[in-house]
PDB file of C-alpha atoms in Angstrom:
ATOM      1  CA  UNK A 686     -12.474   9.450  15.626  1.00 66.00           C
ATOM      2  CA  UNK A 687      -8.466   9.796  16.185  1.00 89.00           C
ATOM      3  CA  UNK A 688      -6.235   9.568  13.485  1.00 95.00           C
ATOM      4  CA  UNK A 689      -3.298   7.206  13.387  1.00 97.00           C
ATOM      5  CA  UNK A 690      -1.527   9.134  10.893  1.00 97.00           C
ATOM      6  CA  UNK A 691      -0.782  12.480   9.883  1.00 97.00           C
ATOM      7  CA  UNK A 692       0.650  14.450   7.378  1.00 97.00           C
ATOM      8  CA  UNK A 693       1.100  17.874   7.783  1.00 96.00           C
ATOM      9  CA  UNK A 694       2.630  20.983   4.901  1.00 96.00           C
ATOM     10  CA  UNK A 695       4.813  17.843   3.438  1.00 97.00           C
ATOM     11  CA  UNK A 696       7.076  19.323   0.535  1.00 96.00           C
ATOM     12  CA  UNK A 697      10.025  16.706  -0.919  1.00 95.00           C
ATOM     13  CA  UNK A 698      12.540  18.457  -3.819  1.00 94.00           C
ATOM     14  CA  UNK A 699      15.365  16.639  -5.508  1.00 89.00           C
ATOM     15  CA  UNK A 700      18.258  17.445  -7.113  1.00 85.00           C
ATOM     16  CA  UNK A 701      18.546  16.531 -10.740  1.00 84.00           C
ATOM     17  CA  UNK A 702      20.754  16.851 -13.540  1.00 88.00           C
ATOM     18  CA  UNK A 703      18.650  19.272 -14.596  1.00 83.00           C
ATOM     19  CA  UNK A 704      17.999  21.040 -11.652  1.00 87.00           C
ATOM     20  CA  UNK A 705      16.005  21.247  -8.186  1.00 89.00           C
ATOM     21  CA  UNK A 706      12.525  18.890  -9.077  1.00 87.00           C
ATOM     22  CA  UNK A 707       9.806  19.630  -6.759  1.00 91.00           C
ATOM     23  CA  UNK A 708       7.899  16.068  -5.683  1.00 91.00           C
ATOM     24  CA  UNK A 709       5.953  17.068  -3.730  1.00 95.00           C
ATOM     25  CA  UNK A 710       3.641  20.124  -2.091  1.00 95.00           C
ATOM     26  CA  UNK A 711       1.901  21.251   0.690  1.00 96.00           C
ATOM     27  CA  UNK A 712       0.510  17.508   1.321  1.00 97.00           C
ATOM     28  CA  UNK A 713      -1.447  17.459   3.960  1.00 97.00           C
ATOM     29  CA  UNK A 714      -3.684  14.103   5.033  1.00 97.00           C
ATOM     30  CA  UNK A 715      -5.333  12.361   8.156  1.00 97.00           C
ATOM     31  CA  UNK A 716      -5.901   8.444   8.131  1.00 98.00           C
ATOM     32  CA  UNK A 717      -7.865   7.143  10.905  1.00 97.00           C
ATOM     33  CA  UNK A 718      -7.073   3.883  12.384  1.00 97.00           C
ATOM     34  CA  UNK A 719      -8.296   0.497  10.288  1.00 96.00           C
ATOM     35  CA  UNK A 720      -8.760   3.032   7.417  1.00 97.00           C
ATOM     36  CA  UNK A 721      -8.054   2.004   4.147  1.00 97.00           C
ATOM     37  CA  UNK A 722      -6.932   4.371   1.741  1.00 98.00           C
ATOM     38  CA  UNK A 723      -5.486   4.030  -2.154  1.00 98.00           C
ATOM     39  CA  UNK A 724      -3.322   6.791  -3.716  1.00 97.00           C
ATOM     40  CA  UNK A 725      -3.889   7.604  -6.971  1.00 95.00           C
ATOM     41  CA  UNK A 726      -2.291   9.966  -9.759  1.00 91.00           C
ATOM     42  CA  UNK A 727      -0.253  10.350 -13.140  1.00 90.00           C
ATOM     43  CA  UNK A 728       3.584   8.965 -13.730  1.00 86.00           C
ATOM     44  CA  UNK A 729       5.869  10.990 -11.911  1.00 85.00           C
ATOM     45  CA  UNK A 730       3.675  12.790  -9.135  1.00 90.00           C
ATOM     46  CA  UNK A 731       5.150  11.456  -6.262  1.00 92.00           C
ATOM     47  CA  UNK A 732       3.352   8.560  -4.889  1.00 93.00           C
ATOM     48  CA  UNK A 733       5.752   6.292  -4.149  1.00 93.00           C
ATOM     49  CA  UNK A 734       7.902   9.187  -2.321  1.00 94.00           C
ATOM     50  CA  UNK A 735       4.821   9.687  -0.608  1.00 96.00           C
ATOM     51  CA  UNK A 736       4.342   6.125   0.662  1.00 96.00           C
ATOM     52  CA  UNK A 737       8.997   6.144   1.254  1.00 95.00           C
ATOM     53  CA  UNK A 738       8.234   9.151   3.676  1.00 96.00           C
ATOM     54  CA  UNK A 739       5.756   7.452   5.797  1.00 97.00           C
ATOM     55  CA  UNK A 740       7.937   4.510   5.964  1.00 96.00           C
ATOM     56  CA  UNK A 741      10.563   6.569   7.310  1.00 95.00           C
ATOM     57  CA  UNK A 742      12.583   5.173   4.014  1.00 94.00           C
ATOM     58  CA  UNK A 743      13.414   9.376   3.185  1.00 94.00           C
ATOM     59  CA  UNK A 744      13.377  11.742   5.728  1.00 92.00           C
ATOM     60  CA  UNK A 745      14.918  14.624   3.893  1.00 92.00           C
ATOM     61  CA  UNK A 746      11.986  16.424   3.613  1.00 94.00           C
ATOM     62  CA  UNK A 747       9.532  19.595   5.034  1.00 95.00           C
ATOM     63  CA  UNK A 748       6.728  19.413   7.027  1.00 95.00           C
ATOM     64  CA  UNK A 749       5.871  17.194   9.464  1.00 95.00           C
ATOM     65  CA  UNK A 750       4.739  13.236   9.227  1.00 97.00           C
ATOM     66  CA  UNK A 751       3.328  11.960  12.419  1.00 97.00           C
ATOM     67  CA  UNK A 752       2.473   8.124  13.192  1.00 97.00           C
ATOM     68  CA  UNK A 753       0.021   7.782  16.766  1.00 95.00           C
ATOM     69  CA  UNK A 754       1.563  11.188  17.684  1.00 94.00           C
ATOM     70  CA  UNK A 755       5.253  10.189  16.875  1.00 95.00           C
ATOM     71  CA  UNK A 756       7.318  11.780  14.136  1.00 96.00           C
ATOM     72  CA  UNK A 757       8.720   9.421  11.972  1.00 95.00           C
ATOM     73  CA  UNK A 758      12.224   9.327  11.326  1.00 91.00           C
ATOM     74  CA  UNK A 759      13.591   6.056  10.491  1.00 93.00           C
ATOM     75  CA  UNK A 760      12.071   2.557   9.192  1.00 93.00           C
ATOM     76  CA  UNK A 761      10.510   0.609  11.931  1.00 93.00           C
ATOM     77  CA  UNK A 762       8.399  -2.721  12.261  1.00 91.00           C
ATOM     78  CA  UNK A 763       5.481  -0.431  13.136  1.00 93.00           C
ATOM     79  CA  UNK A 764       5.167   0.387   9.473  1.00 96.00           C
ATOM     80  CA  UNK A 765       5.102  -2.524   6.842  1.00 94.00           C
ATOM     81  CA  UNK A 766       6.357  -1.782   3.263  1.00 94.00           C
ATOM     82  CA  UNK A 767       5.349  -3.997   0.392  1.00 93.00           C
ATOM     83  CA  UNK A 768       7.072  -3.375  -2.642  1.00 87.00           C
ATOM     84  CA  UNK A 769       5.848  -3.911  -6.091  1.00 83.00           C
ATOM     85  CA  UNK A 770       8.175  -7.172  -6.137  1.00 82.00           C
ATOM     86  CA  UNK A 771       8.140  -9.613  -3.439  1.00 80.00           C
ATOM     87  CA  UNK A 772      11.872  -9.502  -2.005  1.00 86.00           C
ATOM     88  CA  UNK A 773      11.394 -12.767  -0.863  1.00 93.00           C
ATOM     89  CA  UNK A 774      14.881 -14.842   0.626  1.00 94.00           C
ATOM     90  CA  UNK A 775      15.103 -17.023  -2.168  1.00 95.00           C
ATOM     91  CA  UNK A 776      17.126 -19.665   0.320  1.00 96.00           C
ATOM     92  CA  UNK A 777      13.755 -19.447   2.970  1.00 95.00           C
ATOM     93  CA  UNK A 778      10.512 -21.477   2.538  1.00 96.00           C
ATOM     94  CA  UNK A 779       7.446 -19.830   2.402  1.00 96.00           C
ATOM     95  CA  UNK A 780       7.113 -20.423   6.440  1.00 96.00           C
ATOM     96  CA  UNK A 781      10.753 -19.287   6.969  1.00 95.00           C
ATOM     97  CA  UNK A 782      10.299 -15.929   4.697  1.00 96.00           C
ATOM     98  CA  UNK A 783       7.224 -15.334   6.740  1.00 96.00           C
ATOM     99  CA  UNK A 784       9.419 -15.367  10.084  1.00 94.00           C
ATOM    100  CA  UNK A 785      12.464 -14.068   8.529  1.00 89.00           C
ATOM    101  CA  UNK A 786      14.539 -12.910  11.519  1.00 87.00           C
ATOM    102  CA  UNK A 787      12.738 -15.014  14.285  1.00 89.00           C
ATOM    103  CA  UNK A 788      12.513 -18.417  15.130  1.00 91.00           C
ATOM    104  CA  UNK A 789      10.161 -20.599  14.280  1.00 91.00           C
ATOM    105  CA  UNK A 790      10.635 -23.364  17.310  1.00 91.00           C
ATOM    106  CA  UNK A 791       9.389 -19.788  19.536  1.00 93.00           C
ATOM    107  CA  UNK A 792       5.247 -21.155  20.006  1.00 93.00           C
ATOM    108  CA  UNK A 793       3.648 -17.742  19.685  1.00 93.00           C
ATOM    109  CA  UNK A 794       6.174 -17.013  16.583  1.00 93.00           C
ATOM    110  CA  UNK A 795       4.485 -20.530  15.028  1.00 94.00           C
ATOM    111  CA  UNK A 796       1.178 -20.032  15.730  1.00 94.00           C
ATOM    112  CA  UNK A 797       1.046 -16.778  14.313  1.00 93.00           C
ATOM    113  CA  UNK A 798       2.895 -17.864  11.167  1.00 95.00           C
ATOM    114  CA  UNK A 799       0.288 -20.602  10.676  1.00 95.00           C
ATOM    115  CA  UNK A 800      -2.487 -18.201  11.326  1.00 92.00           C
ATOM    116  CA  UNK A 801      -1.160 -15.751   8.694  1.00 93.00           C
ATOM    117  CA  UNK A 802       0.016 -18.975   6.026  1.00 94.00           C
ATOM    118  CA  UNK A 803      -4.073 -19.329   6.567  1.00 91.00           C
ATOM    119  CA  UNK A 804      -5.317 -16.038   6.211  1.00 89.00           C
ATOM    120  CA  UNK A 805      -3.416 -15.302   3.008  1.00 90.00           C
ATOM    121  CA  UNK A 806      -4.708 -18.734   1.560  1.00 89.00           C
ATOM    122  CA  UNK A 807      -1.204 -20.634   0.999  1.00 94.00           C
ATOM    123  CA  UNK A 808      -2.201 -23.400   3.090  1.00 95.00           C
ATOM    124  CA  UNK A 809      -0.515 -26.612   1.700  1.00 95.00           C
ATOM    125  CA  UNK A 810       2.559 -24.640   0.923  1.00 96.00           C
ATOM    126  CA  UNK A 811       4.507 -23.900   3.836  1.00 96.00           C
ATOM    127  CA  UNK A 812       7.743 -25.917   3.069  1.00 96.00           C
ATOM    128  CA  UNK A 813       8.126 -24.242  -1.023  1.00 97.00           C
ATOM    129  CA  UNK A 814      10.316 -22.014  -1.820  1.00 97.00           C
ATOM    130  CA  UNK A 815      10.133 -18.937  -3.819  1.00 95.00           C
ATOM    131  CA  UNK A 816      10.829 -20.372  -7.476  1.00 95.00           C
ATOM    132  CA  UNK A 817       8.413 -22.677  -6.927  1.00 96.00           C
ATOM    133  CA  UNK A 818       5.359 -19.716  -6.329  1.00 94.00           C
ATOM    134  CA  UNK A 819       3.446 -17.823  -8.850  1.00 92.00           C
ATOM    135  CA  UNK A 820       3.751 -13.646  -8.503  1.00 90.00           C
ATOM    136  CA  UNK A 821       0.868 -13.901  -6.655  1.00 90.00           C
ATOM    137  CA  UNK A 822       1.591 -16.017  -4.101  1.00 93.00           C
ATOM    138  CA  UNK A 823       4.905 -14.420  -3.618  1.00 93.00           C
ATOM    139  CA  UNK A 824       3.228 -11.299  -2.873  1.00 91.00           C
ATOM    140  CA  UNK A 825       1.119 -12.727  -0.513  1.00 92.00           C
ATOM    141  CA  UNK A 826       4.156 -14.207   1.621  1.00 95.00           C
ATOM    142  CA  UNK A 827       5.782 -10.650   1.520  1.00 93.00           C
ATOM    143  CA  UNK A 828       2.586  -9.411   3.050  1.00 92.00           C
ATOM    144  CA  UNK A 829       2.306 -12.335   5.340  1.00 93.00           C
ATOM    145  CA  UNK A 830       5.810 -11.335   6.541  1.00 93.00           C
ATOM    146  CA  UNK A 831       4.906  -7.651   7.009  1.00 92.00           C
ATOM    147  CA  UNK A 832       1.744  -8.790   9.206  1.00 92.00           C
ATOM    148  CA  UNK A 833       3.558 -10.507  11.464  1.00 92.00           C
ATOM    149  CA  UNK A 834       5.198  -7.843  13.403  1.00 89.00           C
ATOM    150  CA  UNK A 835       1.955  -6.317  13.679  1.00 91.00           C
ATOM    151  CA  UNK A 836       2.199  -2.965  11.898  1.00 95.00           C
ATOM    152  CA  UNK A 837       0.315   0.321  13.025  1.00 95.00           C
ATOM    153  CA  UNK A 838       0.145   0.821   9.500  1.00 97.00           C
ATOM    154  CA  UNK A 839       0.780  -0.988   6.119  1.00 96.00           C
ATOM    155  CA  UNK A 840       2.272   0.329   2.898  1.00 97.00           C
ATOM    156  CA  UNK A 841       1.780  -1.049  -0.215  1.00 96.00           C
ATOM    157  CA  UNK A 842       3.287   0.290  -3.736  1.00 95.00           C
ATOM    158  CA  UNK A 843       2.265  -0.840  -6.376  1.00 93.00           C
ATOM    159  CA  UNK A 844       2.130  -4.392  -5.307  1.00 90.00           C
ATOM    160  CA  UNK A 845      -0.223  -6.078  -7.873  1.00 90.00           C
ATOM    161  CA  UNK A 846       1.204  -3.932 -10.680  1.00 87.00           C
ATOM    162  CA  UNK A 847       3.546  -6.867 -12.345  1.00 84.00           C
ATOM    163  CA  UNK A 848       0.618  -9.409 -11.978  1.00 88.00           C
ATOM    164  CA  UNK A 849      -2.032 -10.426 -14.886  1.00 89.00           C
ATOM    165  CA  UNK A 850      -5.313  -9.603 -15.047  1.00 89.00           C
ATOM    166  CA  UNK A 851      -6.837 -12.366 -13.099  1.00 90.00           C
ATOM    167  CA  UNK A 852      -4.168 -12.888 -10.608  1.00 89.00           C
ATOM    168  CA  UNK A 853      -4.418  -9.286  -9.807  1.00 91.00           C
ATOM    169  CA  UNK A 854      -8.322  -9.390  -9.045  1.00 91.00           C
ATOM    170  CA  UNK A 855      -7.686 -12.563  -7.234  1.00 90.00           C
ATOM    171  CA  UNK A 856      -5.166 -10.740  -4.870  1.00 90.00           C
ATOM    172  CA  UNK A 857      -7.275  -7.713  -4.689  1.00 93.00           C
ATOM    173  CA  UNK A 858     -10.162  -9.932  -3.152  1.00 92.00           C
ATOM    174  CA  UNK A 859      -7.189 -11.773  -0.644  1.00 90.00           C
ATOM    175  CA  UNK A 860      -6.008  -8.476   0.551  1.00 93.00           C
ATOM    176  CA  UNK A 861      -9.547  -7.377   1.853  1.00 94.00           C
ATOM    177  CA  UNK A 862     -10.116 -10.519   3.501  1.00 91.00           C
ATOM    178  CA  UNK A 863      -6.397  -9.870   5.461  1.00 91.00           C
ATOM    179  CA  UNK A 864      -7.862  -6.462   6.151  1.00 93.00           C
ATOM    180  CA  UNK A 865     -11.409  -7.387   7.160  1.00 92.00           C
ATOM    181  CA  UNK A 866      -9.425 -10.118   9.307  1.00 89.00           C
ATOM    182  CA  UNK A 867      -6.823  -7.911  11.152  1.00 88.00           C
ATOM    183  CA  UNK A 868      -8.215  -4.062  10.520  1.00 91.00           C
ATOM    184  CA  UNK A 869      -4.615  -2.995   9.542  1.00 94.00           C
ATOM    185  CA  UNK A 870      -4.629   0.653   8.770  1.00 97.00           C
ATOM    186  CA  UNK A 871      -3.919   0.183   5.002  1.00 97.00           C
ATOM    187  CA  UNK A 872      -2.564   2.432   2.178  1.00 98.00           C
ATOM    188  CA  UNK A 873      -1.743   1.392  -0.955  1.00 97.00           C
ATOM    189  CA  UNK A 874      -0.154   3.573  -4.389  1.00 96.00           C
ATOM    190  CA  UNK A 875      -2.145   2.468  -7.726  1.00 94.00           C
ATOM    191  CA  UNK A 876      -2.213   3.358 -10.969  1.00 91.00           C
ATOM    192  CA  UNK A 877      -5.615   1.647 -11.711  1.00 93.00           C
ATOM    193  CA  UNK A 878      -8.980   3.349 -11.405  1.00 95.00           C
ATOM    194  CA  UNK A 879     -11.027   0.420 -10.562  1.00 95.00           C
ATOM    195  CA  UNK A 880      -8.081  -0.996  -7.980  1.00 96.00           C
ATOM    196  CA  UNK A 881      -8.109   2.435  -6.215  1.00 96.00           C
ATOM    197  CA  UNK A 882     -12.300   2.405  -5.570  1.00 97.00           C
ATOM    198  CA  UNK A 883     -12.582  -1.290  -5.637  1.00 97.00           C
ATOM    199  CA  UNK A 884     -10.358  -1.238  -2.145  1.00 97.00           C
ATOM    200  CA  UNK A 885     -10.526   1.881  -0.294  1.00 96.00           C
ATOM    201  CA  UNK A 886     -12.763   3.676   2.354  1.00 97.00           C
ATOM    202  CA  UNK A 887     -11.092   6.920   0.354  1.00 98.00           C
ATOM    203  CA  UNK A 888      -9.534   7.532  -2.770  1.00 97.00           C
ATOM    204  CA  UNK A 889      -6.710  10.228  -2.802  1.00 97.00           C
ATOM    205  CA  UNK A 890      -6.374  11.663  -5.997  1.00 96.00           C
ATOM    206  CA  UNK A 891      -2.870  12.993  -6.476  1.00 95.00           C
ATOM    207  CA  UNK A 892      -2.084  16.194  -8.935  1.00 92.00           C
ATOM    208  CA  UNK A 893       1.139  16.310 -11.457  1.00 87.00           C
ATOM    209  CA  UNK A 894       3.993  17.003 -10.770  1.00 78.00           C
ATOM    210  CA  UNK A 895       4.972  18.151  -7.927  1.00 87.00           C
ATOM    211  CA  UNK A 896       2.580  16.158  -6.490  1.00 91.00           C
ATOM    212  CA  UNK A 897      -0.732  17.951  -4.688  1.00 94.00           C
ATOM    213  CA  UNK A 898      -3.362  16.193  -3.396  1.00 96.00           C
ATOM    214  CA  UNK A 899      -6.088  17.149  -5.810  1.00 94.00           C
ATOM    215  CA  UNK A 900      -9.592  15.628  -4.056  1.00 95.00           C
ATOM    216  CA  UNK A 901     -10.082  13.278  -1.994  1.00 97.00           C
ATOM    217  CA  UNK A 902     -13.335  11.081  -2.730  1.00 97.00           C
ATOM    218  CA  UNK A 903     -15.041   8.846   0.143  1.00 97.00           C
ATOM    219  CA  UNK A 904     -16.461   5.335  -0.969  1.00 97.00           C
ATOM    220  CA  UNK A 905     -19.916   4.734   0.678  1.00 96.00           C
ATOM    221  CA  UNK A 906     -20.077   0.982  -0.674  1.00 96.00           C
ATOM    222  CA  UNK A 907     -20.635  -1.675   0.813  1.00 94.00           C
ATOM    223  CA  UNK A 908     -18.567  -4.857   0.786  1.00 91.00           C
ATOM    224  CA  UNK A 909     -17.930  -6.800  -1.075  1.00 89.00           C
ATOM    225  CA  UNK A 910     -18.375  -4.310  -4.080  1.00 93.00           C
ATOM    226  CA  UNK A 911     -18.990  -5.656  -7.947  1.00 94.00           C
ATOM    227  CA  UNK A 912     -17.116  -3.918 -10.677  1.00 94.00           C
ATOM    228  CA  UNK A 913     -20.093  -3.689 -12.888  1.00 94.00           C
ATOM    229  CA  UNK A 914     -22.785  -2.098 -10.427  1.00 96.00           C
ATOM    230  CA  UNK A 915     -24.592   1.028 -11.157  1.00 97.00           C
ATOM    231  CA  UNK A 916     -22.851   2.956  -7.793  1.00 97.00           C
ATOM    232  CA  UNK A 917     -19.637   1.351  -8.167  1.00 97.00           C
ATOM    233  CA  UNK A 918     -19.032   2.899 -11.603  1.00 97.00           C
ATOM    234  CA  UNK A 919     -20.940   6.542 -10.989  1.00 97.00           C
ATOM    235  CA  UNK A 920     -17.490   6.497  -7.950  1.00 97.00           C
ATOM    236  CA  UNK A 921     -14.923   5.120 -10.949  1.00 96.00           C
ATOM    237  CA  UNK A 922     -16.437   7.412 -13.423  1.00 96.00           C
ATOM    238  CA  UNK A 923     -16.231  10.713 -10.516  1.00 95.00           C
ATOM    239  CA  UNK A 924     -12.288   9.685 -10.043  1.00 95.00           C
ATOM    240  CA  UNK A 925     -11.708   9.242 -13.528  1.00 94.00           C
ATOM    241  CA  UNK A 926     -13.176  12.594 -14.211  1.00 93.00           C
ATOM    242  CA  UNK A 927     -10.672  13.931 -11.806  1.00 91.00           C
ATOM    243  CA  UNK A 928      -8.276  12.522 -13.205  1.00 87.00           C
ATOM    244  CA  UNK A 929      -8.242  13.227 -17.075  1.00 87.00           C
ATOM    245  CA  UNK A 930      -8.629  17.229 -15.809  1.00 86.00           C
ATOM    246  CA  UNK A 931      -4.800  16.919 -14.544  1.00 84.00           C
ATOM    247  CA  UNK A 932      -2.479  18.253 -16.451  1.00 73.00           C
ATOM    248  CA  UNK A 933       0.902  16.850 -16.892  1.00 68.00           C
ATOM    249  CA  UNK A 934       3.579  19.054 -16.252  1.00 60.00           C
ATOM    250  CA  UNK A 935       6.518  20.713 -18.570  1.00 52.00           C
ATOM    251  CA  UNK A 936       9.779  20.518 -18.711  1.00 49.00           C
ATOM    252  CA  UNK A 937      12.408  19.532 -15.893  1.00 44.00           C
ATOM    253  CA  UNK A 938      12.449  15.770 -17.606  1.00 43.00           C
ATOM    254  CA  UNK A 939      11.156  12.576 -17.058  1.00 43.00           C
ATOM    255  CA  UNK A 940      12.071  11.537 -13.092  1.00 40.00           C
ATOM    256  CA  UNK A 941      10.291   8.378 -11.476  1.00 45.00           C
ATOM    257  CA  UNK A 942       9.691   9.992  -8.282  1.00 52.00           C
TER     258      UNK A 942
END
């Protein structure tokens, strides 16, 4: 099968205070289209600078980053971004954030803003605005809004990381239904074990700093997966192994890269 995005000998430094920091190394990765794929690793190793370089949010880098054969060099609607908090308009209605930039009176622009107020379940609340949403359904407008402009490829970092417990498994189970729906080539930064292999076709395990890719470990599960199967946790227990082997690095100070 093609791939829709590649990554070839990626290496990002930064200048600190206390020198030249090293993000990032020799990364090198294929995702084929409708893939989804979750990022894992320790504090610090580069995932989110990972995820800003396929944006096209930092291109001061090496190597090469190439989305359906084009190098990326700038944000475009072609890649979605979902931060870890919503950046909703506070001013806009859930319907209005959705559109953002494009007018609702247009009838394709409507219909597919009623399609996506569907998919991501917020049905019933097209007309509230922002304070009057939980984290949760925030989230899900910010991805509603990404959706629209029909992405080759969706970024997500760290976007259920400031939600509780249950709200997060809730919006774990409404993000593969939007993928099932629209086969979005996904990839999403995590720091939680059972996120990462609950989601993904393939979980990319990510070395310390600067950031390597480590392994790589296919899921061969079926969905929808349950937590507290035999084969789901002989895959959480394999990554988990991987990951308490990774050393965390010395010196050159603590940098959220």
């Amino acid at each position: 099968m093609r791939t829709i995005l590649s990554i070839e000998n990626l290496n990002k430094t930064f200048e600190t205070p206390a020198g030249p920091v090293q993000a990032l190394r020799d990364i090198k990765l294929q995702v084929k289209p409708g893939e989804f794929v979750t990022i894992i690793g320790p504090s610090g190793c580069g995932k989110s600078t990972l995820l800003k370089i396929i944006a096209g949010l930092d291109i001061v880098h090496d190597g090469e980053v190439l989305l359906e054969g084009q190098k990326v060099e700038r944000p475009s609607i072609d890649k979605g971004f979902i931060f870890q908090e919503h950046r909703l308009f506070p001013w806009l209605n859930v319907e209005r954030n959705i559109a953002a930039d494009l007018s609702l009176s247009q009838p394709e622009v409507r219909q597919k803003v009623d399609e996506l107020i569907r998919i991501v379940r917020l049905e019933g609340f097209e007309k509230a605005f922002p304070r009057e949403l939980s984290g949760g359904m925030s989230q899900r407008v910010a991805i509603a809004r990404a959706l629209l402009r029909s992405p080759k490829v969706l970024l997500l970092d760290e976007p259920f990381g400031a939600l509780d417990a249950f709200t997060r498994g809730h919006m774990q189970e409404v993000l593969l239904d939007i993928w099932q729906q629209n086969r979005t080539t996904m990839i999403l930064v995590t720091h939680d074990i059972d996120e990462a292999v609950y989601l993904a076709d393939r979980v990319v395990i990510m070395d310390a700093r600067p950031g390597t890719i480590r392994r790589i470990v296919g899921v061969d599960l079926p969905f929808p997966r349950k937590k507290s199967s035999t084969s789901f946790q002989e895959y959480r227990r394999l990554v988990l192994s991987e990951f308490e082997r990774i050393e965390e690095p010395a010196g050159a100070g603590n940098y959220d890269i």
